[in-house]
Structures are given as C-alpha cells and as structure tokens.
Amino acid sequence: MKIYFSCSITGGRSEEGVYQAIVNRLIEAGHEVPTAHLSSPEVMDLEDVVDPVEIFERDMAWIMECDAVVAEVTSPSHGVGYEIAYALGIGKPVFCCYQSGRKVSKIITGNTSPGLEVGSYQGQDEAVSLVMDFIDSLTRDLKNEPTGMISVL
C-alpha cells in the first residue's frame, strides 16, 4: 500500500521518535511512504529549500495517490489538520494517533466522519501497533471487497 504519513513539522517535533518508529515499521512491512522524510531530524532543512506552492502541490498529489493517511496529531499543526480534512474529503481512510494524556483538538477526537479512526497511545511501541492494526484492517477489507465479477454456473 501507499501510505501518506502526516506529522507536525513547524508546530513541534517532540514526538519525532514516534514519527520515525511509525515510518520505519511501515517501510519494513513493505509499504511505500512518500513522506518518510518528514520523520527525519533534518526535515526543516529539507523542506526550507522547497517553495511553499511546490510543497502544497506535491503533498496534495501524494494524498490523491495514496491508499490511506496516517497522522500523528499530538503536536498541533495547521498543515496536518488540512491534510486530514482533504484526505477525508476525497474519501481516503485516515488514522490519527496521539499520545495519551495530551490535549488534542476536539475537531479530531470528536470527528465522526466515515473513514476516520482515532487512537491514543502510551508509548512508541503502542503507537506503531495501533498504526499497523489500522493498515492491516485496510488490507483485510481490500481482500474481502467484491471484484465486481459475476460468476456463471
């Protein structure tokens, strides 16, 4: 699967270790993560040299091409919120995770949009486990989808 990973860049990087663990596990499981660089400590340097219009167009194209969005939402971020809303608006499944005990926007935690799942985690391992459970459920759903083929007896 192609997974768009979303996380705070300018709003705070206190969950960077969680970002890295999630992205690394997705890649290890064979998923394509076009936004893997967002988990890197050098992300600010990498993104500073790119024009804002280029970033917007690139990221919206990646969301369009992806099978799902995974967003770590512990640190507030206008960009992450925008990406979540955009993905839901075009029918992409979205999983948002955040660190237990932290205040997260009620627009996320109270959102009843179809296709959105939200989960809280205690530590890095639990965050990774929640993400992989979400991806595994999507994979199962895809395998169980009818093919549209009619069998003739």
PDB file of C-alpha atoms in Angstrom:
ATOM      1  CA  MET A   1       0.000   0.000   0.000  1.00  0.00           C
ATOM      2  CA  LYS A   2       0.975   3.608  -0.447  1.00  0.00           C
ATOM      3  CA  ILE A   3       0.652   5.418   2.893  1.00  0.00           C
ATOM      4  CA  TYR A   4       0.784   9.180   3.331  1.00  0.00           C
ATOM      5  CA  PHE A   5       2.341   9.874   6.745  1.00  0.00           C
ATOM      6  CA  SER A   6       1.487  13.254   8.249  1.00  0.00           C
ATOM      7  CA  CYS A   7       3.047  14.864  11.318  1.00  0.00           C
ATOM      8  CA  SER A   8       3.895  18.243  12.779  1.00  0.00           C
ATOM      9  CA  ILE A   9       6.904  19.989  11.301  1.00  0.00           C
ATOM     10  CA  THR A  10       6.760  23.610  12.425  1.00  0.00           C
ATOM     11  CA  GLY A  11       4.280  23.067  15.283  1.00  0.00           C
ATOM     12  CA  GLY A  12       6.694  20.987  17.340  1.00  0.00           C
ATOM     13  CA  ARG A  13       8.886  17.924  16.999  1.00  0.00           C
ATOM     14  CA  SER A  14       8.614  16.388  20.472  1.00  0.00           C
ATOM     15  CA  GLU A  15       7.182  13.151  19.008  1.00  0.00           C
ATOM     16  CA  GLU A  16       9.948  12.747  16.410  1.00  0.00           C
ATOM     17  CA  GLY A  17      10.972   9.335  17.794  1.00  0.00           C
ATOM     18  CA  VAL A  18       7.384   8.122  17.379  1.00  0.00           C
ATOM     19  CA  TYR A  19       7.304   9.517  13.823  1.00  0.00           C
ATOM     20  CA  GLN A  20      10.480   7.607  12.973  1.00  0.00           C
ATOM     21  CA  ALA A  21       9.241   4.364  14.543  1.00  0.00           C
ATOM     22  CA  ILE A  22       5.941   4.514  12.621  1.00  0.00           C
ATOM     23  CA  VAL A  23       7.576   5.309   9.282  1.00  0.00           C
ATOM     24  CA  ASN A  24      10.300   2.679   9.746  1.00  0.00           C
ATOM     25  CA  ARG A  25       7.726  -0.019  10.566  1.00  0.00           C
ATOM     26  CA  LEU A  26       5.545   0.889   7.570  1.00  0.00           C
ATOM     27  CA  ILE A  27       8.565   0.652   5.265  1.00  0.00           C
ATOM     28  CA  GLU A  28       9.728  -2.620   6.876  1.00  0.00           C
ATOM     29  CA  ALA A  29       6.250  -4.038   6.206  1.00  0.00           C
ATOM     30  CA  GLY A  30       6.679  -3.230   2.507  1.00  0.00           C
ATOM     31  CA  HIS A  31       4.543  -0.117   2.288  1.00  0.00           C
ATOM     32  CA  GLU A  32       5.526   2.909   0.235  1.00  0.00           C
ATOM     33  CA  VAL A  33       5.715   6.105   2.313  1.00  0.00           C
ATOM     34  CA  PRO A  34       6.367   9.132   0.071  1.00  0.00           C
ATOM     35  CA  THR A  35       6.514  11.396   3.123  1.00  0.00           C
ATOM     36  CA  ALA A  36       9.069   9.291   5.017  1.00  0.00           C
ATOM     37  CA  HIS A  37      11.417  12.294   5.099  1.00  0.00           C
ATOM     38  CA  LEU A  38       9.000  14.035   7.491  1.00  0.00           C
ATOM     39  CA  SER A  39      10.178  11.759  10.299  1.00  0.00           C
ATOM     40  CA  SER A  40      13.790  12.840   9.784  1.00  0.00           C
ATOM     41  CA  PRO A  41      15.504  15.259  12.180  1.00  0.00           C
ATOM     42  CA  GLU A  42      16.668  17.167   9.081  1.00  0.00           C
ATOM     43  CA  VAL A  43      13.128  17.757   7.778  1.00  0.00           C
ATOM     44  CA  MET A  44      13.233  21.514   8.384  1.00  0.00           C
ATOM     45  CA  ASP A  45      16.396  21.835   6.290  1.00  0.00           C
ATOM     46  CA  LEU A  46      14.920  19.615   3.559  1.00  0.00           C
ATOM     47  CA  GLU A  47      11.617  21.499   3.383  1.00  0.00           C
ATOM     48  CA  ASP A  48      13.109  25.016   3.738  1.00  0.00           C
ATOM     49  CA  VAL A  49      14.593  24.861   0.235  1.00  0.00           C
ATOM     50  CA  VAL A  50      11.269  23.982  -1.403  1.00  0.00           C
ATOM     51  CA  ASP A  51       8.790  26.667  -2.472  1.00  0.00           C
ATOM     52  CA  PRO A  52       5.508  26.584  -0.477  1.00  0.00           C
ATOM     53  CA  VAL A  53       3.454  26.188  -3.672  1.00  0.00           C
ATOM     54  CA  GLU A  54       5.591  23.204  -4.674  1.00  0.00           C
ATOM     55  CA  ILE A  55       5.099  21.618  -1.247  1.00  0.00           C
ATOM     56  CA  PHE A  56       1.322  22.134  -1.421  1.00  0.00           C
ATOM     57  CA  GLU A  57       1.021  20.710  -4.938  1.00  0.00           C
ATOM     58  CA  ARG A  58       3.359  17.804  -4.177  1.00  0.00           C
ATOM     59  CA  ASP A  59       1.624  16.847  -0.955  1.00  0.00           C
ATOM     60  CA  MET A  60      -1.897  17.089  -2.373  1.00  0.00           C
ATOM     61  CA  ALA A  61      -0.806  14.874  -5.289  1.00  0.00           C
ATOM     62  CA  TRP A  62       0.679  12.356  -2.845  1.00  0.00           C
ATOM     63  CA  ILE A  63      -2.566  12.257  -0.858  1.00  0.00           C
ATOM     64  CA  MET A  64      -4.531  11.691  -4.086  1.00  0.00           C
ATOM     65  CA  GLU A  65      -2.228   8.792  -4.999  1.00  0.00           C
ATOM     66  CA  CYS A  66      -2.154   7.179  -1.563  1.00  0.00           C
ATOM     67  CA  ASP A  67      -4.311   4.360  -0.270  1.00  0.00           C
ATOM     68  CA  ALA A  68      -4.544   5.805   3.247  1.00  0.00           C
ATOM     69  CA  VAL A  69      -3.304   8.589   5.512  1.00  0.00           C
ATOM     70  CA  VAL A  70      -1.680   8.046   8.902  1.00  0.00           C
ATOM     71  CA  ALA A  71      -1.343  11.196  11.007  1.00  0.00           C
ATOM     72  CA  GLU A  72       0.385  11.654  14.341  1.00  0.00           C
ATOM     73  CA  VAL A  73      -1.583  14.555  15.853  1.00  0.00           C
ATOM     74  CA  THR A  74      -0.125  15.088  19.346  1.00  0.00           C
ATOM     75  CA  SER A  75       1.512  18.412  18.404  1.00  0.00           C
ATOM     76  CA  PRO A  76      -0.941  20.903  16.880  1.00  0.00           C
ATOM     77  CA  SER A  77      -0.344  21.613  13.194  1.00  0.00           C
ATOM     78  CA  HIS A  78      -2.433  23.560  10.695  1.00  0.00           C
ATOM     79  CA  GLY A  79      -0.897  21.548   7.870  1.00  0.00           C
ATOM     80  CA  VAL A  80      -1.725  18.167   9.400  1.00  0.00           C
ATOM     81  CA  GLY A  81      -5.310  19.250  10.047  1.00  0.00           C
ATOM     82  CA  TYR A  82      -5.622  20.422   6.459  1.00  0.00           C
ATOM     83  CA  GLU A  83      -4.214  17.144   5.120  1.00  0.00           C
ATOM     84  CA  ILE A  84      -6.634  15.115   7.253  1.00  0.00           C
ATOM     85  CA  ALA A  85      -9.648  17.131   6.080  1.00  0.00           C
ATOM     86  CA  TYR A  86      -8.511  16.975   2.457  1.00  0.00           C
ATOM     87  CA  ALA A  87      -7.985  13.205   2.609  1.00  0.00           C
ATOM     88  CA  LEU A  88     -11.388  12.611   4.213  1.00  0.00           C
ATOM     89  CA  GLY A  89     -12.992  14.904   1.651  1.00  0.00           C
ATOM     90  CA  ILE A  90     -11.724  12.754  -1.200  1.00  0.00           C
ATOM     91  CA  GLY A  91     -12.663   9.503   0.525  1.00  0.00           C
ATOM     92  CA  LYS A  92      -9.294   8.308   1.811  1.00  0.00           C
ATOM     93  CA  PRO A  93      -9.198   6.292   5.036  1.00  0.00           C
ATOM     94  CA  VAL A  94      -7.384   8.222   7.774  1.00  0.00           C
ATOM     95  CA  PHE A  95      -5.902   7.089  11.076  1.00  0.00           C
ATOM     96  CA  CYS A  96      -4.944   9.711  13.667  1.00  0.00           C
ATOM     97  CA  CYS A  97      -2.926   8.779  16.719  1.00  0.00           C
ATOM     98  CA  TYR A  98      -1.843  10.871  19.665  1.00  0.00           C
ATOM     99  CA  GLN A  99      -0.063  10.490  22.968  1.00  0.00           C
ATOM    100  CA  SER A 100      -2.434   9.666  25.854  1.00  0.00           C
ATOM    101  CA  GLY A 101      -2.941  12.498  28.303  1.00  0.00           C
ATOM    102  CA  ARG A 102      -2.165  15.225  25.776  1.00  0.00           C
ATOM    103  CA  LYS A 103      -4.761  17.759  24.666  1.00  0.00           C
ATOM    104  CA  VAL A 104      -5.742  17.168  21.059  1.00  0.00           C
ATOM    105  CA  SER A 105      -8.224  19.187  19.040  1.00  0.00           C
ATOM    106  CA  LYS A 106     -11.802  18.041  19.560  1.00  0.00           C
ATOM    107  CA  ILE A 107     -12.254  18.539  15.817  1.00  0.00           C
ATOM    108  CA  ILE A 108     -10.125  15.372  15.556  1.00  0.00           C
ATOM    109  CA  THR A 109     -11.224  13.403  18.622  1.00  0.00           C
ATOM    110  CA  GLY A 110     -14.916  14.193  18.132  1.00  0.00           C
ATOM    111  CA  ASN A 111     -14.951  13.725  14.372  1.00  0.00           C
ATOM    112  CA  THR A 112     -17.494  11.126  13.219  1.00  0.00           C
ATOM    113  CA  SER A 113     -16.522  11.198   9.545  1.00  0.00           C
ATOM    114  CA  PRO A 114     -16.699   7.819   7.845  1.00  0.00           C
ATOM    115  CA  GLY A 115     -13.196   6.594   7.151  1.00  0.00           C
ATOM    116  CA  LEU A 116     -11.607   8.274  10.183  1.00  0.00           C
ATOM    117  CA  GLU A 117     -10.212   6.313  13.103  1.00  0.00           C
ATOM    118  CA  VAL A 118      -8.539   7.893  16.118  1.00  0.00           C
ATOM    119  CA  GLY A 119      -6.450   6.196  18.774  1.00  0.00           C
ATOM    120  CA  SER A 120      -4.320   7.217  21.728  1.00  0.00           C
ATOM    121  CA  TYR A 121      -1.102   5.533  22.769  1.00  0.00           C
ATOM    122  CA  GLN A 122       1.071   5.341  25.885  1.00  0.00           C
ATOM    123  CA  GLY A 123       4.413   4.816  24.168  1.00  0.00           C
ATOM    124  CA  GLN A 124       6.173   4.378  20.868  1.00  0.00           C
ATOM    125  CA  ASP A 125       5.535   0.634  20.594  1.00  0.00           C
ATOM    126  CA  GLU A 126       1.814   1.093  21.168  1.00  0.00           C
ATOM    127  CA  ALA A 127       1.697   3.873  18.544  1.00  0.00           C
ATOM    128  CA  VAL A 128       3.313   1.581  15.988  1.00  0.00           C
ATOM    129  CA  SER A 129       0.963  -1.255  16.929  1.00  0.00           C
ATOM    130  CA  LEU A 130      -2.126   0.951  16.502  1.00  0.00           C
ATOM    131  CA  VAL A 131      -0.946   2.124  13.079  1.00  0.00           C
ATOM    132  CA  MET A 132      -0.183  -1.400  11.907  1.00  0.00           C
ATOM    133  CA  ASP A 133      -3.562  -2.655  13.148  1.00  0.00           C
ATOM    134  CA  PHE A 134      -5.234   0.099  11.094  1.00  0.00           C
ATOM    135  CA  ILE A 135      -3.210  -0.771   7.982  1.00  0.00           C
ATOM    136  CA  ASP A 136      -3.841  -4.499   8.470  1.00  0.00           C
ATOM    137  CA  SER A 137      -7.598  -3.870   8.721  1.00  0.00           C
ATOM    138  CA  LEU A 138      -7.493  -1.895   5.463  1.00  0.00           C
ATOM    139  CA  THR A 139      -5.592  -4.713   3.790  1.00  0.00           C
ATOM    140  CA  ARG A 140      -8.172  -7.247   5.013  1.00  0.00           C
ATOM    141  CA  ASP A 141     -11.007  -5.017   3.781  1.00  0.00           C
ATOM    142  CA  LEU A 142      -9.382  -4.742   0.345  1.00  0.00           C
ATOM    143  CA  LYS A 143      -9.011  -8.514   0.115  1.00  0.00           C
ATOM    144  CA  ASN A 144     -12.678  -9.002   1.041  1.00  0.00           C
ATOM    145  CA  GLU A 145     -14.032  -6.474  -1.437  1.00  0.00           C
ATOM    146  CA  PRO A 146     -16.158  -7.950  -4.180  1.00  0.00           C
ATOM    147  CA  THR A 147     -14.383  -7.889  -7.501  1.00  0.00           C
ATOM    148  CA  GLY A 148     -17.477  -6.904  -9.439  1.00  0.00           C
ATOM    149  CA  MET A 149     -17.184 -10.114 -11.419  1.00  0.00           C
ATOM    150  CA  ILE A 150     -20.235 -12.281 -11.881  1.00  0.00           C
ATOM    151  CA  SER A 151     -19.714 -15.971 -11.696  1.00  0.00           C
ATOM    152  CA  VAL A 152     -21.572 -18.091 -14.187  1.00  0.00           C
ATOM    153  CA  LEU A 153     -22.601 -21.580 -13.126  1.00  0.00           C
TER     154      LEU A 153
END
